[in-house]
Each structure stands twice: as structure tokens, then as C-alpha cells.
Amino acid sequence: MSSSKSSSAKVLQSPSPPPGSQSALQRTLTWKDAFWFSSGVPALLLFSIGSIAATVGNISWLVWTLSISMGFLQAFTYAEIAGLFPNKSGGASVYGAMAWVRYSKFAAAISVWCNWLAWTPVLALGTSLAASYVLNNFFAGSAITTWEFTLLNLEWIRPDLTMRINGGFIVAVLFLFALFGIQNLGVLKAARFQKIVAIIALLPLILVGVIPLFTNGIELKNLLPMNPLSGSWDMAGFQLLFGGMFLAAWSTYAFETAICYTSEFKDPKKDTFKAIISAGLLCFFMFTIVPFSFQNALGLKGLLDPAVVSGEGVGGAMAIMVGGGVVIGVIILLLLILSLLLAIMTSMGGASRTLYQASVDGWLPKSLSKVNKNGAPTRSMWAGIILNIFLLTLSDYTFVLAISNVNYLLFNFLNLNSGWIHRLDRPKWSRPFKAPNWLLITNVVFAFVNITFLGFGADIWGPGTLWAGLISAGIVIPLFVYRHYITDKGKFQEGMLDGADGASAEKRAGIWPYVAIGAGIIVMLIAHSIAK
């Protein structure tokens, strides 16, 4: 048997970790549990539905539809590579890193790090928005709502950017620790809790997506003309489109978090594919119908309301859309807060497992691979909480979101390309699901389309956004160097993967992974240089 085939068998047949293990996650989930974990993704609409409309204009609903369509097709590549590693947690970036590690350890480390750095800010963004809902609607005008203390002026990074502590910060941190306590109970209890919250919290988004279309019909005056905000389809118009696609990707592609739990599935061969596709179908419905319904009911003028753009006025707008009064408005507001908490739990669960597996595999500090008696990756969750407490002190959350998405599209580029690398290097490995060749190739094209969105659109969200995002991605390099070359003496952990160091398996992809990275960098820089 070839070394590749042998290793595949070893990975697929390795035993599940013993219950109560202090060093490994536990196999207690089915695909349905992972579906409920990823059900918080549609709530990410609340973060940027106004911002994208303010950027692209009347084509806002089209941007959301195109973006979720791309995200759904890309999920099939992720489903294939996840099936190769049933004993790994952490999601698509971890499985993609196993393709890149034979060609560049640094590219592999960047893939994992960028995925975590893209996901974990949901904690800060979600809790801050939930806190603003609570304070502005139930404590308006009180001292806790208006109080603020500036810690540091950061205008040298971005105009009007500061570090500060205010009432919103305090409420957001309380939300963070409450959800941390739930996640600490273990993945199965957290999944059951999230299922209950999801059934309740998704209701307002579904109602807003459906009811106005039946009560008011299609309002073409709110959907036409199909021109970008610049007024015409010139270079500036396409840049606005790409900027919208850039930011929408952070929300619409995010259901790939459903495969963060592969090593916790009872039957990973079957559950992995079911989890990501079922989550994708939910998101396809929500990301097409809800933005369309919003624009159809409110028009561009309504979407450009400053309160809607910031996210704080989305609840009031939704109440108007379903024809409700004050009582309905309060109910919708409470449900929206639950929706945000659902999104935060989705992020906390997925991001912590990415960090956990990155530690187990040897990319990041060893201490992050510890789990508690319930099988929860507590130390990885603590790392996310500490970072997000820092992010909560920043005054500009759009900046945080944009930098987060720079990292997300870098991860996306590397991971979509990992599909064909795995095909070449591991042709005989068992694949519970194998994407059609045409779809695998289409997703490679999408990888370069997404890197074009990155180059063209990042700086629409503020000068220097692209470079700030690239710098944040590079932070992993010294972390990886310390772990791999100092702590582990240049060797990966035994059993991580055959040929992880490139020594025991043929690199059949040749120079093409390097060509792909080089081409990606060139495409990004060209797009950035010609963007207005």
C-alpha cells in the first residue's frame, strides 16, 4: 500500500478520543447539531445590510444574491476536503492547510490564522450591536448610555479612531461572558441551547423576508434602476460593486463553519457533507429573500437611514415592514438581540475550534490545545475573548469588520485552491463526498474573483484597509516560527499527517501551488492599483 493510501486509512480508522479526555474533543454530535450551530450565520445580515446599501445603491439586493450563490458553490470544495480528515476539528482552513503545508508551511499557517481572525471579531461586533439595542431602547438618556472614557487616541491609524470604555462596552462584555459560560458546558449542551435560540431568533428574519412581499407586493420603484450608487457602470461603478461583494462575502460565505465540528461528529463521513449543505440551503434562502424584501419595502432611502446603516435602527425598520406598532417593535427588538447572540455563539464555537486544532497540529502555541472536563476548548475561547475585549474598546467597528474580511478572503483564496492540490497529492484517499471536476475548477476561478474583490473593494471601507488587513494576517508568522522551530524543533506532532513535513509523500502538484500564490498576489495588486 502506498504511503498516501496507508496514511488515509490510518486517519480514517483512528479511534475516537475517550470521554472526558483533557486533550481532545468528544464525538457527541450529528449533522443536525452542526446545522443549529451554524444557524447564527443569517444574523450576520444585521451587521452590514445598511452599510452595503450605502455603498452600492440600488444593486444591494443583487450583491447579496450573487454573493450567497458563490458561497453555496464554494461549499462543495470545502465539503470534499473536510471528508479527508474526519479526526480534525477547526473547519475548512485546517483541512486546506494540510494541502499547503507540503509546499509552504507559512502559507498553511496563514490560512488557519486568517480564518480565525476573520471569525472571532463576530464576538465584538455582535455583542456591541446587541448592547446598543439594549441601551438605546431600554435605557435611553441614562448615565450608562452617555458615559464614555477615552483610553487612547488612534487617529494615526484611521481618522476618529480611539480606544475607549463606555456603557456599551460594559454590557457587551457581560454578554460575552454569559455565552462563554454556556459554551463551557460542552458542545452537546451548547448545541441544544443554540437549537432553541435559533428556532426563536430566526423567526423575525423569516417574517420580514416573507410578510412584506405578500402584503405590499413588488415595488419596482424601490428596486430600479439597476445601477450602482455612482449612477453608471463605469470603472467607479464596478469598484462599488466589488466593494459590496467584498463585504458581503464575510456574511454569505460564513456557513462553512458547519464543518468546524468534524472531529466531534458521531459519523463524520456522512455528517460533514450534510452539515455544510443544509446550512448552505438555509443561508441561500435567508440571504436572497431578506435583503430583497428590505429593499423592496424600504427603498434605497430607507436603507440609507443612518440608524439602519449603523445597525441600531434595523429593529425599528423591521417593525415597520411587518406593519407592527410599539409592542411588535419591542418583540422584534428582543428577537433581534437573540439573533445576535445566536451569531456570537456560532462564532465562539467555530473560531475556538479553529484555534484549538491549530494548536494541536503545531501552528500556534501549545497551551491552546487544552480542553476542559466537558470537552470544550476553553483556552482557545479565552484567547478569542481577550482579543474581542480589546476590539470592543475601538470606536470604529466598520474598520474592524473590513480588516476581518481582508483575512477572510485570504483564507478563501488559499482554501479554494487547496481542493485541487489535495486531488493531485492524495488521489487514492477516501472521499465521502467528491465535488464534480467542473465545480472544483469553477471554485478555483472564484478564488481569483474573490482576490479581485479584495484588491478592488477593501479600501472603499477606508484608506489603508487592505494593508492593515495584510499586516494583521502576517502576525501569525512570528507565532508559527516560535511554535514550530523553537518549541517543536522544526518537527510537526506525530500523527498530524503523513508527509506533513514533505518528507514521506510525493508532491504531485509541482510548481503550480507557487504559481497560484504568485498569480493571486499579482491579481490583488493590479486590482488595488487601478481602483479609484
Coordinates of C-alpha atoms in Angstrom, one line a residue, residues 53-333:
A53 CA -26.7 49.5 0.5
A54 CA -24.9 52.8 1.4
T55 CA -22.0 51.7 -0.7
V56 CA -23.6 50.1 -3.8
G57 CA -27.1 51.7 -4.0
N58 CA -30.0 50.0 -5.8
I59 CA -28.0 46.9 -6.6
S60 CA -27.7 46.0 -2.9
W61 CA -30.1 43.0 -3.2
L62 CA -28.3 41.8 -6.3
V63 CA -25.0 41.9 -4.4
W64 CA -26.4 39.7 -1.7
T65 CA -27.8 37.2 -4.2
L66 CA -24.6 36.9 -6.2
S67 CA -22.5 36.6 -3.1
I68 CA -24.6 33.8 -1.5
S69 CA -24.7 32.0 -4.8
M70 CA -20.9 32.0 -5.0
G71 CA -20.7 30.9 -1.3
F72 CA -23.0 28.0 -1.8
L73 CA -21.0 26.6 -4.8
Q74 CA -17.7 27.1 -2.9
A75 CA -19.1 25.0 0.0
F76 CA -18.8 21.9 -2.2
T77 CA -15.0 22.2 -2.3
Y78 CA -14.9 22.6 1.5
A79 CA -17.2 19.6 1.9
E80 CA -14.7 17.4 -0.1
I81 CA -11.6 18.4 1.8
A82 CA -13.3 18.1 5.2
G83 CA -14.1 14.5 4.4
L84 CA -10.4 13.7 4.1
F85 CA -9.8 14.5 7.7
P86 CA -12.6 13.1 9.9
N87 CA -10.5 13.3 13.1
K88 CA -9.7 17.0 12.7
S89 CA -11.7 19.9 14.1
G90 CA -11.4 23.6 13.2
G91 CA -13.1 23.8 9.8
A92 CA -12.1 24.4 6.2
S93 CA -8.9 26.3 6.9
V94 CA -7.4 23.4 8.9
Y95 CA -8.2 20.9 6.0
G96 CA -6.9 23.3 3.4
A97 CA -3.7 23.9 5.4
M98 CA -2.9 20.2 5.0
A99 CA -2.7 20.7 1.3
W100 CA -0.4 23.8 1.5
V101 CA 1.9 22.5 4.2
R102 CA 3.9 20.4 1.8
Y103 CA 4.7 23.4 -0.3
S104 CA 4.8 26.3 2.2
K105 CA 4.4 25.9 5.9
F106 CA 3.9 29.7 6.1
A107 CA 1.0 29.6 3.6
A108 CA -0.6 26.8 5.6
A109 CA -0.2 28.8 8.9
I110 CA -1.6 31.9 7.3
S111 CA -4.7 30.0 6.1
V112 CA -5.6 28.8 9.6
W113 CA -4.8 32.2 11.2
C114 CA -6.8 34.2 8.7
N115 CA -9.8 32.0 9.2
W116 CA -9.7 32.5 12.9
L117 CA -9.0 36.3 12.6
A118 CA -12.0 36.6 10.3
W119 CA -14.4 34.7 12.5
T120 CA -13.5 35.8 16.0
P121 CA -14.4 39.5 15.6
V122 CA -18.1 38.5 15.4
L123 CA -17.9 38.3 19.2
A124 CA -17.1 42.0 19.4
L125 CA -19.3 43.1 16.6
G126 CA -22.3 41.1 17.7
T127 CA -22.1 42.0 21.4
S128 CA -21.6 45.7 20.7
L129 CA -24.7 45.8 18.4
A130 CA -26.7 43.8 21.0
A131 CA -25.6 46.2 23.7
S132 CA -26.6 49.2 21.6
Y133 CA -30.1 47.7 21.2
V134 CA -30.4 47.3 24.9
L135 CA -29.1 50.7 25.9
N136 CA -30.7 52.8 23.2
N137 CA -34.1 51.2 23.6
F138 CA -34.4 50.4 27.3
F139 CA -32.0 52.9 28.9
A140 CA -32.2 55.9 26.5
G141 CA -30.8 59.1 28.0
S142 CA -29.5 57.4 31.2
A143 CA -26.0 57.9 32.5
I144 CA -24.7 54.4 31.4
T145 CA -25.8 55.2 27.8
T146 CA -24.0 58.6 27.6
W147 CA -20.9 57.9 29.7
E148 CA -17.5 57.3 27.9
F149 CA -13.9 57.4 28.9
T150 CA -11.2 57.7 26.2
L151 CA -8.1 55.5 26.7
L152 CA -6.0 56.2 23.7
N153 CA -6.2 58.3 20.5
L154 CA -5.5 56.2 17.4
E155 CA -6.1 58.8 14.7
W156 CA -2.6 58.0 13.3
I157 CA -4.2 54.7 12.2
R158 CA -7.6 55.9 11.0
P159 CA -9.4 59.3 11.4
D160 CA -11.5 59.5 14.5
L161 CA -10.4 56.1 15.7
T162 CA -9.9 55.8 19.5
M163 CA -9.8 53.3 22.3
R164 CA -12.5 53.9 24.8
I165 CA -14.7 52.4 27.5
N166 CA -18.4 53.2 27.7
G167 CA -21.7 51.7 28.8
G168 CA -21.9 49.7 25.6
F169 CA -18.5 48.1 26.3
I170 CA -19.7 47.0 29.8
V171 CA -22.9 45.4 28.5
A172 CA -21.1 43.8 25.6
V173 CA -18.5 42.2 27.9
L174 CA -21.3 40.8 30.1
F175 CA -22.9 39.2 27.1
L176 CA -19.5 37.7 26.1
F177 CA -19.0 36.0 29.5
A178 CA -22.6 34.8 29.6
L179 CA -22.2 33.0 26.3
F180 CA -18.7 31.8 27.3
G181 CA -20.3 30.1 30.3
I182 CA -22.8 28.3 28.0
Q183 CA -20.1 27.1 25.6
N184 CA -18.0 25.8 28.6
L185 CA -20.8 23.3 29.4
G186 CA -19.7 21.2 26.4
V187 CA -20.6 21.1 22.7
L188 CA -23.7 18.9 23.0
K189 CA -25.4 21.1 25.7
A190 CA -24.4 24.2 23.8
A191 CA -25.9 22.8 20.6
R192 CA -29.2 22.0 22.3
F193 CA -29.3 25.5 23.7
Q194 CA -28.5 27.0 20.4
K195 CA -31.2 25.0 18.7
I196 CA -33.8 26.5 21.0
V197 CA -32.5 30.0 20.5
A198 CA -32.2 29.5 16.7
I199 CA -35.9 28.5 16.3
I200 CA -37.0 31.6 18.2
A201 CA -34.4 34.1 16.9
L202 CA -34.6 33.3 13.2
L203 CA -38.4 34.0 13.2
P204 CA -38.1 37.8 12.8
L205 CA -35.8 37.5 9.8
I206 CA -38.1 34.9 8.1
L207 CA -41.2 37.0 8.8
V208 CA -39.5 40.2 7.5
G209 CA -38.4 38.3 4.4
V210 CA -41.9 36.9 3.6
I211 CA -44.7 39.1 5.0
P212 CA -44.0 42.4 3.2
L213 CA -43.9 40.5 -0.2
F214 CA -47.4 39.2 0.4
T215 CA -48.9 42.4 1.9
N216 CA -47.2 45.0 -0.3
G217 CA -46.2 43.1 -3.4
I218 CA -43.2 44.0 -5.6
E219 CA -42.3 47.7 -5.5
L220 CA -40.3 48.2 -8.7
K221 CA -39.6 51.8 -7.9
N222 CA -37.5 50.6 -4.9
L223 CA -35.5 48.1 -7.0
L224 CA -34.9 50.0 -10.2
P225 CA -32.8 51.3 -12.0
M226 CA -30.2 48.6 -11.6
N227 CA -27.3 51.0 -11.4
P228 CA -24.6 51.3 -8.8
L229 CA -24.6 54.4 -6.5
S230 CA -22.2 56.2 -8.8
G231 CA -25.0 56.2 -11.5
S232 CA -23.4 54.2 -14.3
W233 CA -21.5 51.0 -15.0
D234 CA -18.1 52.6 -15.4
M235 CA -14.9 51.8 -13.5
A236 CA -16.2 53.6 -10.4
G237 CA -19.5 51.7 -10.6
F238 CA -17.7 48.3 -10.8
Q239 CA -15.5 49.2 -8.0
L240 CA -18.6 49.9 -5.8
L241 CA -19.9 46.5 -6.9
F242 CA -16.7 44.8 -5.9
G243 CA -16.6 46.7 -2.6
G244 CA -20.1 45.4 -1.9
M245 CA -19.2 41.9 -2.9
F246 CA -16.0 42.2 -0.7
L247 CA -18.0 43.0 2.4
A248 CA -21.0 40.6 1.7
A249 CA -18.6 37.6 1.5
W250 CA -17.9 37.9 5.2
S251 CA -21.5 37.1 5.9
T252 CA -22.7 34.9 3.0
Y253 CA -19.7 32.5 2.9
A254 CA -19.7 32.0 6.6
F255 CA -21.9 28.9 6.8
E256 CA -18.7 26.9 6.2
T257 CA -18.4 27.0 10.0
A258 CA -20.7 23.9 10.0
I259 CA -17.7 21.7 9.3
C260 CA -15.7 23.1 12.3
Y261 CA -17.1 20.1 14.3
T262 CA -15.9 17.2 12.1
S263 CA -13.9 15.5 14.9
E264 CA -17.0 15.8 17.1
F265 CA -19.4 14.1 14.7
K266 CA -20.5 10.6 15.6
D267 CA -20.3 9.7 11.9
P268 CA -18.0 12.2 10.2
K269 CA -18.2 10.5 6.8
K270 CA -21.9 11.3 6.4
D271 CA -22.4 14.2 8.8
T272 CA -19.8 16.5 7.3
F273 CA -21.5 16.9 3.9
K274 CA -25.0 17.0 5.4
A275 CA -24.0 19.7 7.8
I276 CA -22.5 22.2 5.4
I277 CA -25.1 21.7 2.6
S278 CA -28.1 22.0 5.0
A279 CA -26.5 25.2 6.4
G280 CA -25.9 26.4 2.9
L281 CA -29.5 25.9 1.9
L282 CA -30.7 27.9 4.9
C283 CA -28.3 30.7 4.2
F284 CA -29.2 30.7 0.5
F285 CA -32.9 31.3 1.4
M286 CA -32.1 33.9 4.0
F287 CA -29.5 35.9 2.1
T288 CA -31.7 36.2 -1.0
I289 CA -35.1 36.8 0.4
V290 CA -34.3 39.1 3.3
P291 CA -32.2 41.7 1.6
F292 CA -34.6 41.8 -1.4
S293 CA -37.6 42.2 1.0
F294 CA -35.8 45.0 2.9
Q295 CA -35.1 47.0 -0.2
N296 CA -38.5 46.3 -1.7
A297 CA -40.2 47.6 1.4
L298 CA -37.9 50.5 2.5
G299 CA -36.3 51.6 -0.8
L300 CA -32.8 52.9 -1.0
K301 CA -33.7 56.0 1.0
G302 CA -34.9 53.8 3.9
L303 CA -31.8 51.6 3.8
L304 CA -29.6 54.7 3.9
D305 CA -31.1 55.9 7.1
P306 CA -28.1 56.4 9.4
A307 CA -29.7 54.2 12.1
V308 CA -30.1 51.3 9.6
V309 CA -26.5 51.8 8.3
S310 CA -25.1 51.6 11.8
G311 CA -27.3 48.6 12.5
E312 CA -29.0 50.1 15.5
G313 CA -32.2 51.0 13.7
V314 CA -32.7 47.7 11.9
G315 CA -35.2 46.5 14.5
G316 CA -37.5 49.6 14.1
A317 CA -37.3 49.2 10.3
M318 CA -38.4 45.6 10.6
A319 CA -41.3 46.5 12.8
I320 CA -42.5 49.0 10.1
M321 CA -42.1 46.4 7.4
V322 CA -44.4 43.9 9.1
G323 CA -46.9 46.7 10.0
G324 CA -46.4 46.4 13.7
G325 CA -46.8 49.0 16.4
V326 CA -44.8 49.7 19.6
V327 CA -45.5 46.2 21.1
I328 CA -44.5 44.4 17.9
G329 CA -41.4 46.6 17.7
V330 CA -40.3 45.6 21.2
I331 CA -40.9 41.9 20.5
I332 CA -38.9 42.1 17.2
L333 CA -36.1 44.0 19.1

